[in-house]
Tab-separated table of C-alpha atoms in Angstrom:
chain	number	residue	atom	x	y	z
A	1	MET	CA	72.818	101.940	72.102
A	2	ASN	CA	76.471	102.853	71.906
A	3	TYR	CA	78.690	100.260	70.233
A	4	ARG	CA	81.876	102.324	69.879
A	5	ALA	CA	83.880	99.799	71.889
A	6	ALA	CA	83.331	97.201	69.185
A	7	ILE	CA	85.486	99.143	66.735
A	8	TYR	CA	88.579	98.683	68.885
A	9	LEU	CA	88.271	94.911	68.630
A	10	LEU	CA	87.739	94.688	64.910
A	11	VAL	CA	91.356	95.326	64.068
A	12	ILE	CA	92.578	92.225	65.865
A	13	LEU	CA	90.965	89.930	63.319
A	14	PHE	CA	93.537	87.254	62.512
A	15	CYS	CA	91.144	84.462	61.607
A	16	PHE	CA	91.765	84.529	57.870
A	17	SER	CA	94.599	86.925	56.950
A	18	ALA	CA	98.294	86.224	56.631
A	19	ALA	CA	100.717	87.517	59.224
A	20	ALA	CA	102.117	90.118	56.855
A	21	GLN	CA	98.708	91.757	56.404
A	22	ARG	CA	97.340	91.601	59.980
A	23	LEU	CA	95.947	94.686	61.598
A	24	PRO	CA	96.873	94.966	65.278
A	25	GLY	CA	94.294	95.981	67.849
A	26	LEU	CA	94.174	99.490	69.135
A	27	PRO	CA	95.832	99.114	72.530
A	28	GLN	CA	93.970	99.135	75.778
A	29	THR	CA	95.458	100.638	78.897
A	30	SER	CA	98.504	98.695	79.996
A	31	LEU	CA	100.126	98.452	83.384
A	32	SER	CA	103.122	100.682	83.886
A	33	ALA	CA	105.405	101.686	86.687
A	34	ALA	CA	103.750	105.098	86.784
A	35	ASP	CA	100.336	103.522	87.315
A	36	ASN	CA	101.515	100.891	89.777
A	37	PRO	CA	104.547	101.373	92.021
A	38	ILE	CA	105.161	97.610	92.178
A	39	ALA	CA	105.033	97.160	88.391
A	40	SER	CA	108.670	96.125	88.121
A	41	ALA	CA	108.349	92.530	86.912
A	42	SER	CA	108.979	91.339	83.368
A	43	LEU	CA	107.979	88.433	81.166
A	44	SER	CA	109.886	87.117	78.171
A	45	GLY	CA	109.071	84.224	75.930
A	46	SER	CA	109.343	82.504	72.597
A	47	VAL	CA	106.872	81.146	70.075
A	48	ARG	CA	107.745	78.179	67.875
A	49	THR	CA	105.937	75.729	65.649
A	50	VAL	CA	105.532	72.147	66.777
A	51	GLU	CA	108.517	71.394	64.534
A	52	GLY	CA	110.629	73.943	66.408
A	53	LYS	CA	110.665	76.734	63.810
A	54	ALA	CA	110.509	80.304	65.156
A	55	VAL	CA	107.179	82.074	64.540
A	56	SER	CA	107.826	85.705	63.640
A	57	ASN	CA	105.377	88.621	63.523
A	58	ALA	CA	102.820	86.778	65.647
A	59	ARG	CA	100.649	88.930	67.892
A	60	VAL	CA	101.171	88.282	71.595
A	61	GLU	CA	98.516	89.517	74.019
A	62	LEU	CA	98.882	89.664	77.780
A	63	ARG	CA	95.449	89.207	79.334
A	64	SER	CA	93.836	89.163	82.732
A	65	PRO	CA	92.987	85.482	83.355
A	66	GLY	CA	89.773	86.404	85.139
A	67	SER	CA	88.127	88.872	82.768
A	68	GLY	CA	90.052	88.215	79.558
A	69	GLN	CA	90.862	91.940	79.298
A	70	VAL	CA	93.861	92.685	77.086
A	71	LEU	CA	96.444	94.455	79.260
A	72	ASN	CA	99.265	94.762	76.745
A	73	ALA	CA	100.229	93.491	73.302
A	74	THR	CA	103.310	93.091	71.154
A	75	TYR	CA	104.657	91.093	68.200
A	76	THR	CA	107.285	88.370	68.040
A	77	LEU	CA	110.691	89.141	66.553
A	78	PRO	CA	112.158	87.123	63.639
A	79	ASN	CA	113.590	84.643	66.167
A	80	GLY	CA	110.130	84.139	67.705
A	81	SER	CA	110.921	86.002	70.928
A	82	PHE	CA	108.859	88.632	72.752
A	83	GLU	CA	109.014	90.549	76.013
A	84	PHE	CA	106.781	92.551	78.341
A	85	GLU	CA	108.306	94.898	80.915
A	86	GLN	CA	107.044	96.939	83.886
A	87	LEU	CA	104.428	94.396	84.935
A	88	ALA	CA	102.838	93.957	88.315
A	89	SER	CA	103.569	90.561	89.827
A	90	GLY	CA	100.649	88.176	89.489
A	91	HIS	CA	98.875	85.722	87.199
A	92	TYR	CA	98.431	86.425	83.482
A	93	GLU	CA	97.304	84.630	80.356
A	94	VAL	CA	99.539	84.833	77.281
A	95	VAL	CA	97.625	84.482	74.005
A	96	VAL	CA	99.516	84.200	70.712
A	97	THR	CA	97.779	84.502	67.344
A	98	SER	CA	99.301	83.899	63.918
A	99	GLY	CA	96.913	83.601	60.980
A	100	VAL	CA	94.199	81.166	62.058
A	101	ASN	CA	96.456	79.590	64.675
A	102	GLU	CA	96.330	80.345	68.373
A	103	ALA	CA	98.269	79.251	71.442
A	104	ARG	CA	97.778	80.293	75.053
A	105	GLU	CA	99.442	79.725	78.383
A	106	GLN	CA	98.733	80.713	82.003
A	107	VAL	CA	101.806	82.191	83.699
A	108	GLU	CA	102.697	83.581	87.099
A	109	VAL	CA	104.977	86.608	86.850
A	110	PHE	CA	107.160	87.416	89.833
A	111	GLY	CA	110.160	89.706	89.658
A	112	MET	CA	112.609	89.733	86.795
A	113	GLY	CA	113.330	86.793	84.522
A	114	THR	CA	109.984	85.013	84.227
A	115	SER	CA	109.803	83.230	80.878
A	116	VAL	CA	107.345	81.140	78.894
A	117	SER	CA	107.546	79.026	75.733
A	118	LEU	CA	104.576	78.428	73.446
A	119	ARG	CA	104.077	76.030	70.531
A	120	MET	CA	101.626	76.362	67.667
A	121	ALA	CA	100.879	74.894	64.248
A	122	ALA	CA	102.669	76.391	61.260
A	123	ASP	CA	100.737	78.798	59.022
A	124	SER	CA	101.640	76.686	56.011
A	125	ASP	CA	99.755	73.758	57.507
A	126	GLN	CA	96.583	75.816	57.646
A	127	ALA	CA	97.039	77.194	54.134
A	128	ALA	CA	97.458	73.671	52.786
A	129	ALA	CA	94.184	72.727	54.420
A	130	GLY	CA	92.382	75.345	52.345
A	131	SER	CA	92.084	78.116	54.930
A	132	GLN	CA	91.958	81.838	54.203
A	133	ASN	CA	95.436	82.273	55.610
A	134	THR	CA	96.848	83.393	52.266
A	135	VAL	CA	97.773	86.691	50.678
A	136	SER	CA	95.479	87.628	47.812
A	137	VAL	CA	96.732	88.155	44.256
A	138	ALA	CA	95.917	91.856	44.574
A	139	GLN	CA	98.101	92.206	47.662
A	140	MET	CA	100.969	90.254	46.087
A	141	LYS	CA	101.170	93.027	43.495
A	142	VAL	CA	101.608	95.764	46.123
A	143	PRO	CA	105.131	97.275	46.075
A	144	ARG	CA	107.375	96.300	48.967
A	145	LYS	CA	107.761	99.956	50.018
A	146	ALA	CA	103.989	100.341	50.451
A	147	ARG	CA	103.827	97.189	52.567
A	148	SER	CA	106.712	98.450	54.697
A	149	LEU	CA	104.950	101.785	55.307
A	150	TYR	CA	101.777	99.899	56.182
A	151	ASN	CA	103.660	97.792	58.729
A	152	LYS	CA	105.039	100.974	60.294
A	153	ALA	CA	101.516	102.317	60.534
A	154	GLN	CA	100.478	99.116	62.328
A	155	GLN	CA	103.203	99.668	64.902
A	156	HIS	CA	102.057	103.247	65.482
A	157	VAL	CA	98.461	102.068	65.945
A	158	ASP	CA	99.643	99.564	68.551
A	159	LYS	CA	101.110	102.483	70.474
A	160	ASN	CA	97.963	104.570	69.936
A	161	LYS	CA	99.932	107.086	67.852
A	162	LEU	CA	97.147	107.580	65.369
A	163	ASP	CA	98.509	110.765	63.794
A	164	ASP	CA	101.806	109.023	63.030
A	165	ALA	CA	99.928	105.991	61.722
A	166	SER	CA	97.847	108.193	59.432
A	167	LYS	CA	100.989	109.720	57.929
A	168	GLU	CA	102.491	106.327	57.136
A	169	ILE	CA	99.212	105.056	55.681
A	170	GLN	CA	98.961	108.131	53.472
A	171	LYS	CA	102.459	107.462	52.127
A	172	ALA	CA	101.580	103.825	51.485
A	173	LEU	CA	98.432	104.780	49.595
A	174	GLU	CA	100.319	107.308	47.479
A	175	ILE	CA	102.400	104.372	46.240
A	176	ALA	CA	99.543	101.841	46.076
A	177	PRO	CA	96.146	103.643	46.047
A	178	THR	CA	94.152	100.400	45.903
A	179	TYR	CA	95.996	98.574	48.719
A	180	ALA	CA	93.036	97.082	50.630
A	181	PRO	CA	94.641	96.611	54.093
A	182	ALA	CA	95.947	100.201	54.037
A	183	LEU	CA	92.548	101.560	53.023
A	184	THR	CA	90.958	99.497	55.793
A	185	LEU	CA	93.408	100.692	58.418
A	186	ARG	CA	92.829	104.327	57.433
A	187	ALA	CA	89.095	103.694	57.719
A	188	LEU	CA	89.475	102.115	61.159
A	189	ILE	CA	91.365	105.161	62.397
A	190	ALA	CA	88.554	107.367	61.108
A	191	MET	CA	85.993	105.164	62.837
A	192	GLN	CA	87.839	105.315	66.134
A	193	ARG	CA	87.607	109.076	65.840
A	194	GLY	CA	83.862	108.742	65.334
A	195	ASN	CA	83.831	109.530	61.609
A	196	ALA	CA	82.165	106.538	59.955
A	197	ALA	CA	81.126	108.671	56.987
A	198	ALA	CA	84.773	109.265	56.105
A	199	ALA	CA	85.577	105.568	56.541
A	200	VAL	CA	82.947	104.185	54.176
A	201	PRO	CA	84.519	105.316	50.847
A	202	ASP	CA	87.866	103.768	51.823
A	203	LEU	CA	86.202	100.506	52.814
A	204	GLU	CA	84.045	100.339	49.700
A	205	SER	CA	87.188	100.898	47.657
A	206	ALA	CA	89.026	98.192	49.627
A	207	VAL	CA	86.475	95.466	48.895
A	208	LYS	CA	86.065	96.602	45.298
A	209	ASN	CA	89.800	96.386	44.602
A	210	ASP	CA	90.324	93.181	46.595
A	211	PRO	CA	87.076	91.169	46.749
A	212	THR	CA	88.856	88.413	48.708
A	213	TYR	CA	89.806	90.680	51.632
A	214	GLY	CA	87.341	89.519	54.291
A	215	LEU	CA	88.356	92.032	56.925
A	216	GLY	CA	87.378	94.884	54.608
A	217	TYR	CA	83.825	93.566	54.389
A	218	ILE	CA	83.536	93.164	58.159
A	219	VAL	CA	84.795	96.660	58.906
A	220	LEU	CA	82.528	98.076	56.197
A	221	GLY	CA	79.597	96.312	57.837
A	222	SER	CA	80.597	97.868	61.142
A	223	ALA	CA	80.755	101.327	59.553
A	224	TYR	CA	77.276	100.836	58.103
A	225	ASN	CA	76.051	99.809	61.548
A	226	MET	CA	77.513	103.005	63.021
A	227	GLN	CA	75.430	104.931	60.468
A	228	THR	CA	72.316	102.795	61.213
A	229	ARG	CA	72.428	101.537	57.614
A	230	TYR	CA	71.378	98.086	58.733
A	231	ASP	CA	70.225	96.752	55.356
A	232	ASP	CA	73.591	97.670	53.837
A	233	ALA	CA	75.376	96.098	56.793
A	234	ILE	CA	73.499	92.808	56.425
A	235	ARG	CA	74.142	92.769	52.674
A	236	ILE	CA	77.896	93.315	52.939
A	237	LEU	CA	78.374	91.069	55.975
A	238	SER	CA	76.519	88.249	54.247
A	239	ARG	CA	79.096	88.468	51.449
A	240	ALA	CA	81.865	88.218	54.070
A	241	GLU	CA	80.562	84.878	55.371
A	242	ALA	CA	82.126	83.052	52.420
A	243	LEU	CA	85.509	84.557	53.314
A	244	ALA	CA	85.504	84.630	57.092
A	245	ALA	CA	82.776	82.422	58.509
A	246	SER	CA	84.913	81.667	61.579
A	247	ALA	CA	85.468	85.331	62.452
A	248	TRP	CA	83.505	86.197	65.591
A	249	GLN	CA	83.499	89.893	64.647
A	250	LEU	CA	81.479	89.047	61.526
A	251	HIS	CA	78.714	87.448	63.587
A	252	PHE	CA	78.835	90.217	66.180
A	253	GLU	CA	78.266	92.883	63.510
A	254	LEU	CA	75.510	90.790	61.930
A	255	SER	CA	73.875	90.504	65.341
A	256	LYS	CA	73.913	94.286	65.717
A	257	ALA	CA	72.485	94.847	62.236
A	258	LEU	CA	69.692	92.328	62.793
A	259	LEU	CA	68.939	93.946	66.137
A	260	GLY	CA	68.641	97.288	64.365
A	261	LYS	CA	66.165	95.717	61.943
A	262	GLY	CA	64.103	94.287	64.808
A	263	ASP	CA	64.867	90.663	63.934
A	264	TYR	CA	65.572	89.748	67.549
A	265	GLN	CA	65.669	85.958	67.246
A	266	LYS	CA	68.219	85.980	64.422
A	267	SER	CA	70.195	88.630	66.274
A	268	LEU	CA	70.484	86.280	69.240
A	269	GLN	CA	71.564	83.437	66.972
A	270	GLN	CA	74.386	85.507	65.500
A	271	ALA	CA	75.419	86.747	68.950
A	272	ALA	CA	75.616	83.146	70.139
A	273	LYS	CA	77.873	82.282	67.192
A	274	ALA	CA	80.109	85.227	68.015
A	275	GLY	CA	80.340	84.129	71.621
A	276	ASP	CA	81.251	80.573	70.623
A	277	LEU	CA	84.006	81.755	68.260
A	278	ALA	CA	85.531	84.544	70.372
A	279	ALA	CA	88.695	83.613	72.252
A	280	ALA	CA	87.530	85.559	75.323
A	281	ASP	CA	84.279	86.876	76.716
A	282	TYR	CA	83.465	90.182	74.968
A	283	PRO	CA	81.215	92.366	77.161
A	284	PRO	CA	79.324	94.201	74.359
A	285	LEU	CA	77.928	90.854	73.236
A	286	HIS	CA	75.932	90.717	76.466
A	287	LEU	CA	74.594	94.200	75.800
A	288	VAL	CA	73.436	93.273	72.299
A	289	MET	CA	71.782	90.117	73.622
A	290	ALA	CA	70.103	92.073	76.412
A	291	HIS	CA	68.439	94.398	73.911
A	292	ALA	CA	67.404	91.470	71.724
A	293	TYR	CA	65.761	89.790	74.721
A	294	LEU	CA	64.041	93.056	75.555
A	295	GLY	CA	62.669	93.100	72.011
A	296	LEU	CA	61.319	89.600	72.610
A	297	LYS	CA	59.926	90.697	76.006
A	298	ASP	CA	62.030	88.056	77.734
A	299	TYR	CA	62.835	90.249	80.725
A	300	SER	CA	64.465	87.544	82.814
A	301	GLN	CA	67.089	86.835	80.163
A	302	ALA	CA	67.509	90.562	79.509
A	303	ILE	CA	68.266	91.139	83.189
A	304	THR	CA	70.810	88.313	83.171
A	305	GLN	CA	72.619	89.705	80.138
A	306	LEU	CA	72.655	93.250	81.528
A	307	GLU	CA	74.072	91.975	84.804
A	308	GLN	CA	76.783	90.071	82.964
A	309	PHE	CA	77.675	93.109	80.871
A	310	ILE	CA	77.959	95.363	83.922
A	311	SER	CA	80.029	92.821	85.862
A	312	ARG	CA	82.481	92.460	82.962
A	313	ASP	CA	82.706	96.147	82.037
A	314	PRO	CA	81.736	98.070	85.194
A	315	SER	CA	83.352	101.362	84.152
A	316	GLY	CA	82.843	101.247	80.397
A	317	ALA	CA	81.231	103.958	78.306
A	318	ASP	CA	77.934	102.056	78.136
A	319	SER	CA	77.810	100.947	81.767
A	320	VAL	CA	75.828	103.918	83.066
A	321	HIS	CA	73.125	103.409	80.467
A	322	ALA	CA	73.145	99.659	81.107
A	323	ARG	CA	72.586	100.205	84.839
A	324	GLN	CA	69.696	102.571	84.128
A	325	THR	CA	68.143	100.040	81.750
A	326	LEU	CA	68.635	97.253	84.280
A	327	ASP	CA	66.852	99.242	86.990
A	328	GLN	CA	63.953	99.975	84.626
A	329	VAL	CA	63.618	96.347	83.515
A	330	ARG	CA	63.741	95.073	87.089
A	331	ALA	CA	61.034	97.544	88.115
A	332	PHE	CA	58.861	96.593	85.149
A	333	ALA	CA	59.334	92.855	85.714
A	334	ALA	CA	58.403	93.221	89.388
A	335	LYS	CA	54.982	94.632	88.603
């Protein structure tokens, strides 16, 4: 099985980290005027707390309301504003994430000047309730210059400028060699390039130097999964549960590791948790569940999950293999 697509989603984990340390998702293809001659509409908006305070540095995703696919992403400015340009007219879903908080709104974009206003709880409210939406002591000690370089690297990653991001991360790590988010981001870039072996030392260093950094554990578990080191993945992901139990990526990676170990029932349980926690339907979950059902010889459920995966990701990297597997399972089940 090929799970490379899962890596792209790991970096959008906002469930437990503060806004200043969030890792943006590697961007998916966005609509542009070059791709669509009628992509001339725009959408602007603002994000505020329920008390009316501007929410800055919140991630704003523009999604397809039908499939949940992320079409574009940006961050709010200090005054809470954001803007998307060169859009095709139509219906979209705007999803804003800040720490553990989320707000979403369905909008219809037509021509210039469409706007939307979203309200969400303040991060401080969540921190007071005992959430993980706090900066660790280790990260509070990181020099401001290193954090600034890390933020620049985030912006480059959002634009898929990985070489530029790598340069900024290297500068940040020269100043603060044990800075866990920077080590994790450098590892994620290596993983996107297919080099999990290079990512593992950075991730092991990240969790060693900041044992409270939940995202580091999850990404390390993913890197172990890429290397088929399933026992190591289960061990490290189990440690992450105390830090990020509400992170769907944690349960997704656990599901994959348990599948690799042949523990199909537990794999399905973790996949179900991931599906319940994810803000949108994530196609690879259906692929993992399909293989778990195949392991249990439940061919009817396997067929259903394969069909759902193909319908949600018809042109993805794993779709050809999924179609071949579906044909084989249907033929076997018909005997």
